[in-house]
PDB file of C-alpha atoms in Angstrom:
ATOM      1  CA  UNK A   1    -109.868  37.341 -65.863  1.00  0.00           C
ATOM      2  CA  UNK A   2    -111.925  38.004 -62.701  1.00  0.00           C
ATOM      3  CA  UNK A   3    -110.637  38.042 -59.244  1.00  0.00           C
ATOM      4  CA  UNK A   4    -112.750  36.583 -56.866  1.00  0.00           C
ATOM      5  CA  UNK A   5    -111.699  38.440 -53.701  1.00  0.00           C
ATOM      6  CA  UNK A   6    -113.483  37.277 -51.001  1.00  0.00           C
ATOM      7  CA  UNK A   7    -112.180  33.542 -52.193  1.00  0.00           C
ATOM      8  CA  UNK A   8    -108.546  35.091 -52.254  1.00  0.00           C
ATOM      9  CA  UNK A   9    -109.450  36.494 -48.385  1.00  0.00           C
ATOM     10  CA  UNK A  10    -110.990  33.441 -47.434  1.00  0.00           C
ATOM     11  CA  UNK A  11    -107.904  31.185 -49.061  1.00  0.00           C
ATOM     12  CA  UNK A  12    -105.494  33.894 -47.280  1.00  0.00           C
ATOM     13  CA  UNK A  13    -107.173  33.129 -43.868  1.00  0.00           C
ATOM     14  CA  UNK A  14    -107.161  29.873 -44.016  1.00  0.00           C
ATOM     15  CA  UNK A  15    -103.432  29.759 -45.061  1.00  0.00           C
ATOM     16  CA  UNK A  16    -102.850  32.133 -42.252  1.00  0.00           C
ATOM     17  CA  UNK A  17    -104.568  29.614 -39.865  1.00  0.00           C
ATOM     18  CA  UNK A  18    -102.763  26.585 -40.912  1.00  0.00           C
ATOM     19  CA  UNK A  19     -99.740  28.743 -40.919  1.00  0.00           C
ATOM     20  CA  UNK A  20    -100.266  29.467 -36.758  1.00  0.00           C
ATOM     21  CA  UNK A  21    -101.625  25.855 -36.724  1.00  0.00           C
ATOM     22  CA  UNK A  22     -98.062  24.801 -38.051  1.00  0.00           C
ATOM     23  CA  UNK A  23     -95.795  27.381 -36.206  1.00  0.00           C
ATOM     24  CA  UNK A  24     -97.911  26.720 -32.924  1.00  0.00           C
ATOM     25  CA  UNK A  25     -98.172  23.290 -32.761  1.00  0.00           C
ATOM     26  CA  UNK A  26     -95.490  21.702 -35.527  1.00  0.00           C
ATOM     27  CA  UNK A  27     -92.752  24.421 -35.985  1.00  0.00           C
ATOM     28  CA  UNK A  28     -92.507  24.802 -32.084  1.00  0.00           C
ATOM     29  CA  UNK A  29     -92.146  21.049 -30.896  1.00  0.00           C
ATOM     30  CA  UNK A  30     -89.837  20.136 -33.801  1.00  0.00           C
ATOM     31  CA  UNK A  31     -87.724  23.146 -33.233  1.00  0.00           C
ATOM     32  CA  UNK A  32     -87.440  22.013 -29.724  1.00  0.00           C
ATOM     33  CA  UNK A  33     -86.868  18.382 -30.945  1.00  0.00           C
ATOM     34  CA  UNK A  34     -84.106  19.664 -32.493  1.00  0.00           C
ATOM     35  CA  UNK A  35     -82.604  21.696 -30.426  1.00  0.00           C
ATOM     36  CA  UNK A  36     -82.506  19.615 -27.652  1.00  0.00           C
ATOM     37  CA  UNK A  37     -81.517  16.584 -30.267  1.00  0.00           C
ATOM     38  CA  UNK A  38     -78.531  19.796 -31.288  1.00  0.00           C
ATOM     39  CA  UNK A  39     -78.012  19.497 -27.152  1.00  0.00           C
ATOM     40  CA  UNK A  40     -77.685  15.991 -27.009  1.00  0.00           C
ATOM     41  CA  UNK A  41     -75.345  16.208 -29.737  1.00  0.00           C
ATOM     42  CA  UNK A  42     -73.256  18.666 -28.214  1.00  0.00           C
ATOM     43  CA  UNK A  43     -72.589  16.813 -24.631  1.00  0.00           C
ATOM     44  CA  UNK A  44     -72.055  14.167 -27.120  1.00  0.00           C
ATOM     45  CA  UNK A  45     -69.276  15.769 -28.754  1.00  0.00           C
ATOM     46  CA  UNK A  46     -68.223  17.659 -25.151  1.00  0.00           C
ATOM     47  CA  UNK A  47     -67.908  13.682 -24.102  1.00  0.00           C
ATOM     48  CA  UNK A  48     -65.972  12.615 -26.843  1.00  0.00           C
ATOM     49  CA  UNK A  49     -63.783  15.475 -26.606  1.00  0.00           C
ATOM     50  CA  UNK A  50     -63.127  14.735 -22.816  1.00  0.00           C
ATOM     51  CA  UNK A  51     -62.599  11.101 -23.433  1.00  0.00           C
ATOM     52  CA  UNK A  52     -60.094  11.756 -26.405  1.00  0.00           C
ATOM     53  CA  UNK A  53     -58.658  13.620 -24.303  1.00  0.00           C
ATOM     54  CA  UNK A  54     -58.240  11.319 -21.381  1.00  0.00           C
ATOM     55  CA  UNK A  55     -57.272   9.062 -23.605  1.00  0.00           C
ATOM     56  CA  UNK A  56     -54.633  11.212 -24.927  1.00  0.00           C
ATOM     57  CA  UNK A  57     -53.384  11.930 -20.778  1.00  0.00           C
ATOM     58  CA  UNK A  58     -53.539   8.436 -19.787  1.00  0.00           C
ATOM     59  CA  UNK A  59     -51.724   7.397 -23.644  1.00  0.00           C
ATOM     60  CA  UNK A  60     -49.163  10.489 -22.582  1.00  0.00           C
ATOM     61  CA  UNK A  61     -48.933   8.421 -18.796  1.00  0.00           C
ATOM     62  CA  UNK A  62     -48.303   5.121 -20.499  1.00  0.00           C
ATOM     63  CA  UNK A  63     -45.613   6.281 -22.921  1.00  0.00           C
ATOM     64  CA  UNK A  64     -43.998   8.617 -19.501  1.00  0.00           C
ATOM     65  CA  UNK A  65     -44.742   4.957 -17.565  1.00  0.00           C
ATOM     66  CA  UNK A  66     -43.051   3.099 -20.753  1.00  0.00           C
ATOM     67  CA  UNK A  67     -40.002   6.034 -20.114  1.00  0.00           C
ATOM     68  CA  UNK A  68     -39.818   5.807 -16.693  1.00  0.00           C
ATOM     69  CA  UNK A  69     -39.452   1.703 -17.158  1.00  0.00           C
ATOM     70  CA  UNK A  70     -37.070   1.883 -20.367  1.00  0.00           C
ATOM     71  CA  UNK A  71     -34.906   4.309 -18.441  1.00  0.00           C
ATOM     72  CA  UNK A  72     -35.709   2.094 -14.960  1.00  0.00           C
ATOM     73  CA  UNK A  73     -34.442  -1.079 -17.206  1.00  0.00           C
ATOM     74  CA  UNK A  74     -31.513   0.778 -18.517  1.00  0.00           C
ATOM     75  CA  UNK A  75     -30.363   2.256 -15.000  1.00  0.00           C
ATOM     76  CA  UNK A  76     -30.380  -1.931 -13.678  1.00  0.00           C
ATOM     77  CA  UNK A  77     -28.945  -2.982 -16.505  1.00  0.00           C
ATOM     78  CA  UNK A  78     -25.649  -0.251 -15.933  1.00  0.00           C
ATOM     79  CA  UNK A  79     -25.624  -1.240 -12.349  1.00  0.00           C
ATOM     80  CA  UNK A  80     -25.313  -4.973 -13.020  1.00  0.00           C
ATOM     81  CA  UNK A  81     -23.247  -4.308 -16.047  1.00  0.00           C
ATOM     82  CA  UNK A  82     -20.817  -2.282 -13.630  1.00  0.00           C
ATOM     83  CA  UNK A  83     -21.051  -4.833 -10.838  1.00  0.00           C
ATOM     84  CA  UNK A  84     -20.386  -7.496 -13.388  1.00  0.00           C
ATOM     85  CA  UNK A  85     -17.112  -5.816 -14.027  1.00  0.00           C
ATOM     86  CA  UNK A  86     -16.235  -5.026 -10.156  1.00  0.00           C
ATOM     87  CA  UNK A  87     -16.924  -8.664  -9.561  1.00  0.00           C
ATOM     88  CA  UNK A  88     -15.124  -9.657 -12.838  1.00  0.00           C
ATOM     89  CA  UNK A  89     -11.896  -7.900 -11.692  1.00  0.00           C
ATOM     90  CA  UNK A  90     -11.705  -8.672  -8.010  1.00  0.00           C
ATOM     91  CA  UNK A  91     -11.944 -12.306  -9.781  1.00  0.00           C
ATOM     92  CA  UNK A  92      -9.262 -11.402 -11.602  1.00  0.00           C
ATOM     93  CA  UNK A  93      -7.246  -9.621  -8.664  1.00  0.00           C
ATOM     94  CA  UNK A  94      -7.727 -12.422  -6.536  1.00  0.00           C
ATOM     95  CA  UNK A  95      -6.507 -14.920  -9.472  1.00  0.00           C
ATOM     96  CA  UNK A  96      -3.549 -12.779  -9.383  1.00  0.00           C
ATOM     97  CA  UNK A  97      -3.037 -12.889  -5.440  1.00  0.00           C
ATOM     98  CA  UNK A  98      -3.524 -16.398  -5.863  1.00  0.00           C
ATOM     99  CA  UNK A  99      -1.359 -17.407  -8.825  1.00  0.00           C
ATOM    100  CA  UNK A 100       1.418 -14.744  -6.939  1.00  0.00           C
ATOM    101  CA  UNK A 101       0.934 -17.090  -3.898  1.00  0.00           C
ATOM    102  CA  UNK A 102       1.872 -19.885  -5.750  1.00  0.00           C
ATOM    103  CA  UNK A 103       4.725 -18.783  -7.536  1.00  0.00           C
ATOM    104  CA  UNK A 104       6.111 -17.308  -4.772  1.00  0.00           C
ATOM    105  CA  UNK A 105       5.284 -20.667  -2.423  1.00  0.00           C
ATOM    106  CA  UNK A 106       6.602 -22.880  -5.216  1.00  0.00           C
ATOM    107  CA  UNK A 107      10.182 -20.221  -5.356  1.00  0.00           C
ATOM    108  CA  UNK A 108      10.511 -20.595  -1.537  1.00  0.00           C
ATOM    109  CA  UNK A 109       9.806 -24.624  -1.910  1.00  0.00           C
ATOM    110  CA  UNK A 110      12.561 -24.738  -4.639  1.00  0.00           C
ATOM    111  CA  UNK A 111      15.000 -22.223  -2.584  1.00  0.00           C
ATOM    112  CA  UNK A 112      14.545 -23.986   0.463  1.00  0.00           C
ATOM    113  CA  UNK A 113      15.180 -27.655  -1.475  1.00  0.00           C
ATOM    114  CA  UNK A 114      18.104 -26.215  -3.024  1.00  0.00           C
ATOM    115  CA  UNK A 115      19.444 -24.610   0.400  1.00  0.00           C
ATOM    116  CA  UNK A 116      18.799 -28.107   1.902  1.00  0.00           C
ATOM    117  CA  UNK A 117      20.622 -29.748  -0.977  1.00  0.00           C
ATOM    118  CA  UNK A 118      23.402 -27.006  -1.158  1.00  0.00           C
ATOM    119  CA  UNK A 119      24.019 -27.992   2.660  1.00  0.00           C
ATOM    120  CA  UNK A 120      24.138 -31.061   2.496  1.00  0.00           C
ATOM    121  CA  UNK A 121      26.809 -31.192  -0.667  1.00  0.00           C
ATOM    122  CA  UNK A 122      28.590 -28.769   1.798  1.00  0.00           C
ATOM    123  CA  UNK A 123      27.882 -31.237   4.587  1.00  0.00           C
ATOM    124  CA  UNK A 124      29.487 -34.001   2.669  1.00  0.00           C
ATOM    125  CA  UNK A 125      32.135 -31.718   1.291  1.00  0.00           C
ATOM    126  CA  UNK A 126      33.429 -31.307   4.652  1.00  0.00           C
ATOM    127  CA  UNK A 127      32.893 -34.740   6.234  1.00  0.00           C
ATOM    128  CA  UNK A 128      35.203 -35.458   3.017  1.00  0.00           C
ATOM    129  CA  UNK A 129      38.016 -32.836   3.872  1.00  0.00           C
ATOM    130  CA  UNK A 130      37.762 -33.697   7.431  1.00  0.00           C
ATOM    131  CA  UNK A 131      38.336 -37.100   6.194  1.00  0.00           C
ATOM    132  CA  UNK A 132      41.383 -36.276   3.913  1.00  0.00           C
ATOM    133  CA  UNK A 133      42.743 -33.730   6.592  1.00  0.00           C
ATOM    134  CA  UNK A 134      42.655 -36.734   9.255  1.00  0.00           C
ATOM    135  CA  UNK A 135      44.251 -38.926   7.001  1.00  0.00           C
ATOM    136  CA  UNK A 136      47.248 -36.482   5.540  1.00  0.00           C
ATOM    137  CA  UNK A 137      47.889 -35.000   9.836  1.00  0.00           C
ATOM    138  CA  UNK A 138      47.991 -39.004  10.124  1.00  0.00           C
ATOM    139  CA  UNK A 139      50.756 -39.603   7.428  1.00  0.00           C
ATOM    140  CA  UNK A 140      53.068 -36.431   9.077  1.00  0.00           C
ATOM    141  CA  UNK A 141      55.390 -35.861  11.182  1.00  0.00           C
ATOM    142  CA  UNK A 142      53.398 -34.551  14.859  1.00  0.00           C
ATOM    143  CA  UNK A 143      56.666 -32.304  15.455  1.00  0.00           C
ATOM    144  CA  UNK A 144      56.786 -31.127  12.361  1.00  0.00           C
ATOM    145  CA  UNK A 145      52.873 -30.212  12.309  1.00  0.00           C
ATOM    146  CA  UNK A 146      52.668 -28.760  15.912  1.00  0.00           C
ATOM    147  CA  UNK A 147      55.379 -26.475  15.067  1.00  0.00           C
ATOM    148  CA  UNK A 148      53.813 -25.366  12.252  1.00  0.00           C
ATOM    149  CA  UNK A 149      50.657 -24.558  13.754  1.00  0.00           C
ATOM    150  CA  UNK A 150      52.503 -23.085  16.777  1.00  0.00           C
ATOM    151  CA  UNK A 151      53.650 -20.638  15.092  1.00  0.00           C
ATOM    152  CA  UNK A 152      50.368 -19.348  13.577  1.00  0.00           C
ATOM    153  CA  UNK A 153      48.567 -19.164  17.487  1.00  0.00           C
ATOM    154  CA  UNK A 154      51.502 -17.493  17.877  1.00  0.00           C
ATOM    155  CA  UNK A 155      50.602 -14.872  15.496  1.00  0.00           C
ATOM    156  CA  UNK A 156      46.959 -15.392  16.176  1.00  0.00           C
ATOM    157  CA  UNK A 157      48.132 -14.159  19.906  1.00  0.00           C
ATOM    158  CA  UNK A 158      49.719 -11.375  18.935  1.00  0.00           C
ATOM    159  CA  UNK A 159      46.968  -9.783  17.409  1.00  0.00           C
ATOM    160  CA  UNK A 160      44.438  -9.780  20.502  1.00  0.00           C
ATOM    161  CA  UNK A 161      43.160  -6.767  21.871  1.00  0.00           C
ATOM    162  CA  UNK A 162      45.587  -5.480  24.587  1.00  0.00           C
ATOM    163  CA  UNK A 163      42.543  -6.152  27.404  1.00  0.00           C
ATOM    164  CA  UNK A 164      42.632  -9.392  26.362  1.00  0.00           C
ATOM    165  CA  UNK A 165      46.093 -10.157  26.804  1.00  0.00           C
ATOM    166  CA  UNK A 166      46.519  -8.395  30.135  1.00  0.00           C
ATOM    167  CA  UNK A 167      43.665 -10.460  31.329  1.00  0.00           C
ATOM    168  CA  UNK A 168      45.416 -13.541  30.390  1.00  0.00           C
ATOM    169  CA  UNK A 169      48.844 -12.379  31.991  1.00  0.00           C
ATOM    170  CA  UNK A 170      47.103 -11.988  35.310  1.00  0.00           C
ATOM    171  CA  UNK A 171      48.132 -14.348  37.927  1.00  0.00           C
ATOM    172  CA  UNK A 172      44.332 -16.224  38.278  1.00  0.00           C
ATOM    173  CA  UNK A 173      43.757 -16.298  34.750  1.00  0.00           C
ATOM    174  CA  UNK A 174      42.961 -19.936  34.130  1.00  0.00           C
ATOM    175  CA  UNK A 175      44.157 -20.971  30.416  1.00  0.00           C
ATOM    176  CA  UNK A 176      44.031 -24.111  28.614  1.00  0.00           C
ATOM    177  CA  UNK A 177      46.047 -25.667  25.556  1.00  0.00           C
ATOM    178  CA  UNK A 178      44.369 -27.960  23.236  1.00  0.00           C
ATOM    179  CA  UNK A 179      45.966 -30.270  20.449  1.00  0.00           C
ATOM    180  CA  UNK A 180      44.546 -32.369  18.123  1.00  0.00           C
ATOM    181  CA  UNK A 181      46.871 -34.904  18.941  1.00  0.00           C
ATOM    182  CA  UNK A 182      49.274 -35.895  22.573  1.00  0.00           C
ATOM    183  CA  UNK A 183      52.124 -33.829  22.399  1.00  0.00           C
ATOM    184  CA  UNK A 184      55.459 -35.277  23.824  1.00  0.00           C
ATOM    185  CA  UNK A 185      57.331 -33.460  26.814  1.00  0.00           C
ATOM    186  CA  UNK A 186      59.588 -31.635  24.902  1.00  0.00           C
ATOM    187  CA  UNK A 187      56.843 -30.070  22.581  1.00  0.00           C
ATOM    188  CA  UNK A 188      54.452 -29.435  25.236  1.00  0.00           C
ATOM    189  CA  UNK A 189      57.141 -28.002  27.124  1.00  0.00           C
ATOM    190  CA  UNK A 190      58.286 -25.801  23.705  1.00  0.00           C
ATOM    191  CA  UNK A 191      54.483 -24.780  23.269  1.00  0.00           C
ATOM    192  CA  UNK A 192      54.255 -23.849  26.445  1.00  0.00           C
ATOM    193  CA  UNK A 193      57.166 -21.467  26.602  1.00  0.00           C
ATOM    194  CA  UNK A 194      56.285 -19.804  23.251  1.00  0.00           C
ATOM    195  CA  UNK A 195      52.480 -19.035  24.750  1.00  0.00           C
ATOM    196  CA  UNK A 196      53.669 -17.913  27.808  1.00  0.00           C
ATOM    197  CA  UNK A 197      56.513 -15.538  25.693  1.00  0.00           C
ATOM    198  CA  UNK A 198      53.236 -14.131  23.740  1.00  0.00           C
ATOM    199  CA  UNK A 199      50.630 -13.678  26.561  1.00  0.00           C
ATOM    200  CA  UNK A 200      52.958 -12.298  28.882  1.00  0.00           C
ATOM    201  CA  UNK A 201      52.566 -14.131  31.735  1.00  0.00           C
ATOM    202  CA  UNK A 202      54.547 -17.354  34.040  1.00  0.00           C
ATOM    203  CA  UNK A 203      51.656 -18.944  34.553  1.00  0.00           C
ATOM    204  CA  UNK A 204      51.349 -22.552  33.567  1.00  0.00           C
ATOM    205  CA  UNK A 205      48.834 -23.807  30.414  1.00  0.00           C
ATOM    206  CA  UNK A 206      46.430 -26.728  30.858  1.00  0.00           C
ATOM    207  CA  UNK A 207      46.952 -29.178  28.300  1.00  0.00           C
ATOM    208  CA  UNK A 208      43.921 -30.807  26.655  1.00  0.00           C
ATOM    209  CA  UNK A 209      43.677 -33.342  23.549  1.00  0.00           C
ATOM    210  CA  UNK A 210      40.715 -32.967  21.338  1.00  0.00           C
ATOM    211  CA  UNK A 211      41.078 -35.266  17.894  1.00  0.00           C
ATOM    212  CA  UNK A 212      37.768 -33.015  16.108  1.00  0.00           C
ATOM    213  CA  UNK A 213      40.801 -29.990  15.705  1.00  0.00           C
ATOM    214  CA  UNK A 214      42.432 -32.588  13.328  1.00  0.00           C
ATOM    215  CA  UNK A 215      45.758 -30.469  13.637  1.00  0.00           C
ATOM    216  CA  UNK A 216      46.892 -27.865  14.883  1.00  0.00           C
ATOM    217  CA  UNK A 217      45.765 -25.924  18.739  1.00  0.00           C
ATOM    218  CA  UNK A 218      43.337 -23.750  20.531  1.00  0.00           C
ATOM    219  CA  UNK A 219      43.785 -21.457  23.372  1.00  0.00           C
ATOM    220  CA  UNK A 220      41.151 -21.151  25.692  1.00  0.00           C
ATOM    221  CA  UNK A 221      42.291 -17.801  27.774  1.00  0.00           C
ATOM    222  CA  UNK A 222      39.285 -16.184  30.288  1.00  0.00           C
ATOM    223  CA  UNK A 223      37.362 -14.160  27.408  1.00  0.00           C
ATOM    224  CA  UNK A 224      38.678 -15.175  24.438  1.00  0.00           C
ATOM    225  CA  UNK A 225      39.134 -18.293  22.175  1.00  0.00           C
ATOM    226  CA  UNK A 226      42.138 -18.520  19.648  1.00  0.00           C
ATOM    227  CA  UNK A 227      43.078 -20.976  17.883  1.00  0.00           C
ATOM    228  CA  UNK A 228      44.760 -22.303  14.553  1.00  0.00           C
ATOM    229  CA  UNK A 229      44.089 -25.718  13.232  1.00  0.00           C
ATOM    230  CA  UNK A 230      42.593 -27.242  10.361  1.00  0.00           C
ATOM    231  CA  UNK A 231      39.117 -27.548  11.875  1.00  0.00           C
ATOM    232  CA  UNK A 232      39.218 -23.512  11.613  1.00  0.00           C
ATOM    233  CA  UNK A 233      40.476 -23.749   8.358  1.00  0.00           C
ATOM    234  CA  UNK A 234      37.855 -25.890   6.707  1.00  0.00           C
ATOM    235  CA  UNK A 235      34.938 -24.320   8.357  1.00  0.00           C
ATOM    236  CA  UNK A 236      36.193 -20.990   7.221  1.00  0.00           C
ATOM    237  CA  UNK A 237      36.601 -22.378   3.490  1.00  0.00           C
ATOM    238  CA  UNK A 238      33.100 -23.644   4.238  1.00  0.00           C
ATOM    239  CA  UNK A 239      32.152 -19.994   4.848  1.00  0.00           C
ATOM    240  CA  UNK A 240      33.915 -18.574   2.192  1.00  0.00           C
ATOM    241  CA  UNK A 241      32.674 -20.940  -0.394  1.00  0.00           C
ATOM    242  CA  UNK A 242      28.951 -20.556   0.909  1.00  0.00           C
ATOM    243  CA  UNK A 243      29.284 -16.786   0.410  1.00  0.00           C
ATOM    244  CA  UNK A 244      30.651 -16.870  -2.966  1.00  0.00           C
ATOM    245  CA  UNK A 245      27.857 -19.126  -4.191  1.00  0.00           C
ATOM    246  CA  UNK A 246      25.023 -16.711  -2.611  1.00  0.00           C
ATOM    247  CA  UNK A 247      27.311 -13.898  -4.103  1.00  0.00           C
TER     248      UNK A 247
END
């Protein structure tokens, strides 16, 4: 086979040509296409990474923001949760103060209603011995009852202080007899005597009548009231019998 070289230079030449041809004005602009397409690319991707990203912060912010709110949410709830409670027991405190008003209103009501009651039963109690006492001192004999009682003032007297007594033996002292009923000369004369006997003194006694002692006599001296009748009596049964029902 025979080479033809000058063909082979000629073919070289012009594959040497189209290869500057290519490199100069093919290779050149589609290398630059591409690189600045590779560019483009790039800020692309730069762009996408930024925006992931800033969507990753501002997901972050929402889910801190979602947090914040939950924990927010949960903080009200505890405070109206604990001021639910607060209000729910001074509800209940003041029910108590309340209902402990009303009990105790409704114990004084009843105490008071029975005082009033138990004073009244006392109150008729001793209308009713008054009553009876008035009619037995009516169905005695006076001398017989004055004597009696006589002799308790008597020892009613006798236990005074001593200041008492020497007050009552002094010449001024101004002292007064009172009977439940009139007592004849002889008795009031008797009486008289006796009193004089246990106060120590001459003077002379007043003599009063007053029908509310029932029986029995009082002695009315300058500080001092004595006396022994049945007035005393029942009052002091009164007394004792109100005592021993508080008791």
């Amino acid at each position: 086979m025979t080479i033809d070289w000058w063909t082979l230079a000629i073919q070289t030449i012009n594959v040497l040509i189209l290869v500057w041809l290519l490199a100069r004005f093919f290779w050149r602009p589609v290398a630059a296409m591409i690189e600045e397409r590779r560019q483009t690319a790039a800020r692309i991707l730069d762009d996408a990474e930024k925006k992931r990203a800033e969507a990753e912060a501002a997901e972050k912010a929402v889910a801190e923001t979602r947090a914040g709110f939950a924990a927010e949410r949960d903080t009200l709830l505890e405070a109206a949760r604990a001021e639910a409670e607060s209000l729910h027991r001074k509800r209940l405190a003041e029910a108590d103060r309340d209902a402990a008003a009303r009990i105790a209103k409704a114990e004084a009501a009843a105490r008071d209603a029975h005082q009033a009651e138990e004073r009244a039963w006392f109150d008729r109690a001793g209308d009713l011995a008054l009553s009876i006492a008035g009619r037995l001192a009516g169905r005695l004999d006076p001398a017989v009852i004055a004597a009696a009682f006589l002799d308790g003032l008597v020892a009613e007297i006798a236990r005074l202080p001593d200041a008492a007594k020497a007050a009552a033996a002094l010449p001024e002292a101004e002292l007064e007899l009172v009977s439940a009923a009139p007592l004849g000369p002889a008795l009031a004369e008797t009486a008289q005597q006796r009193l004089r006997e246990a106060l120590g003194t001459t003077a002379a006694l007043n003599l009063r009548v007053d029908a509310a002692l029932i029986a029995g006599f009082e002695l009315h001296g300058p500080h001092f009231v004595v006396g022994n009748n049945w007035r005393e009596d029942l009052a002091r049964i009164g007394q004792e019998l109100r005592h021993d029902r508080r008791s």
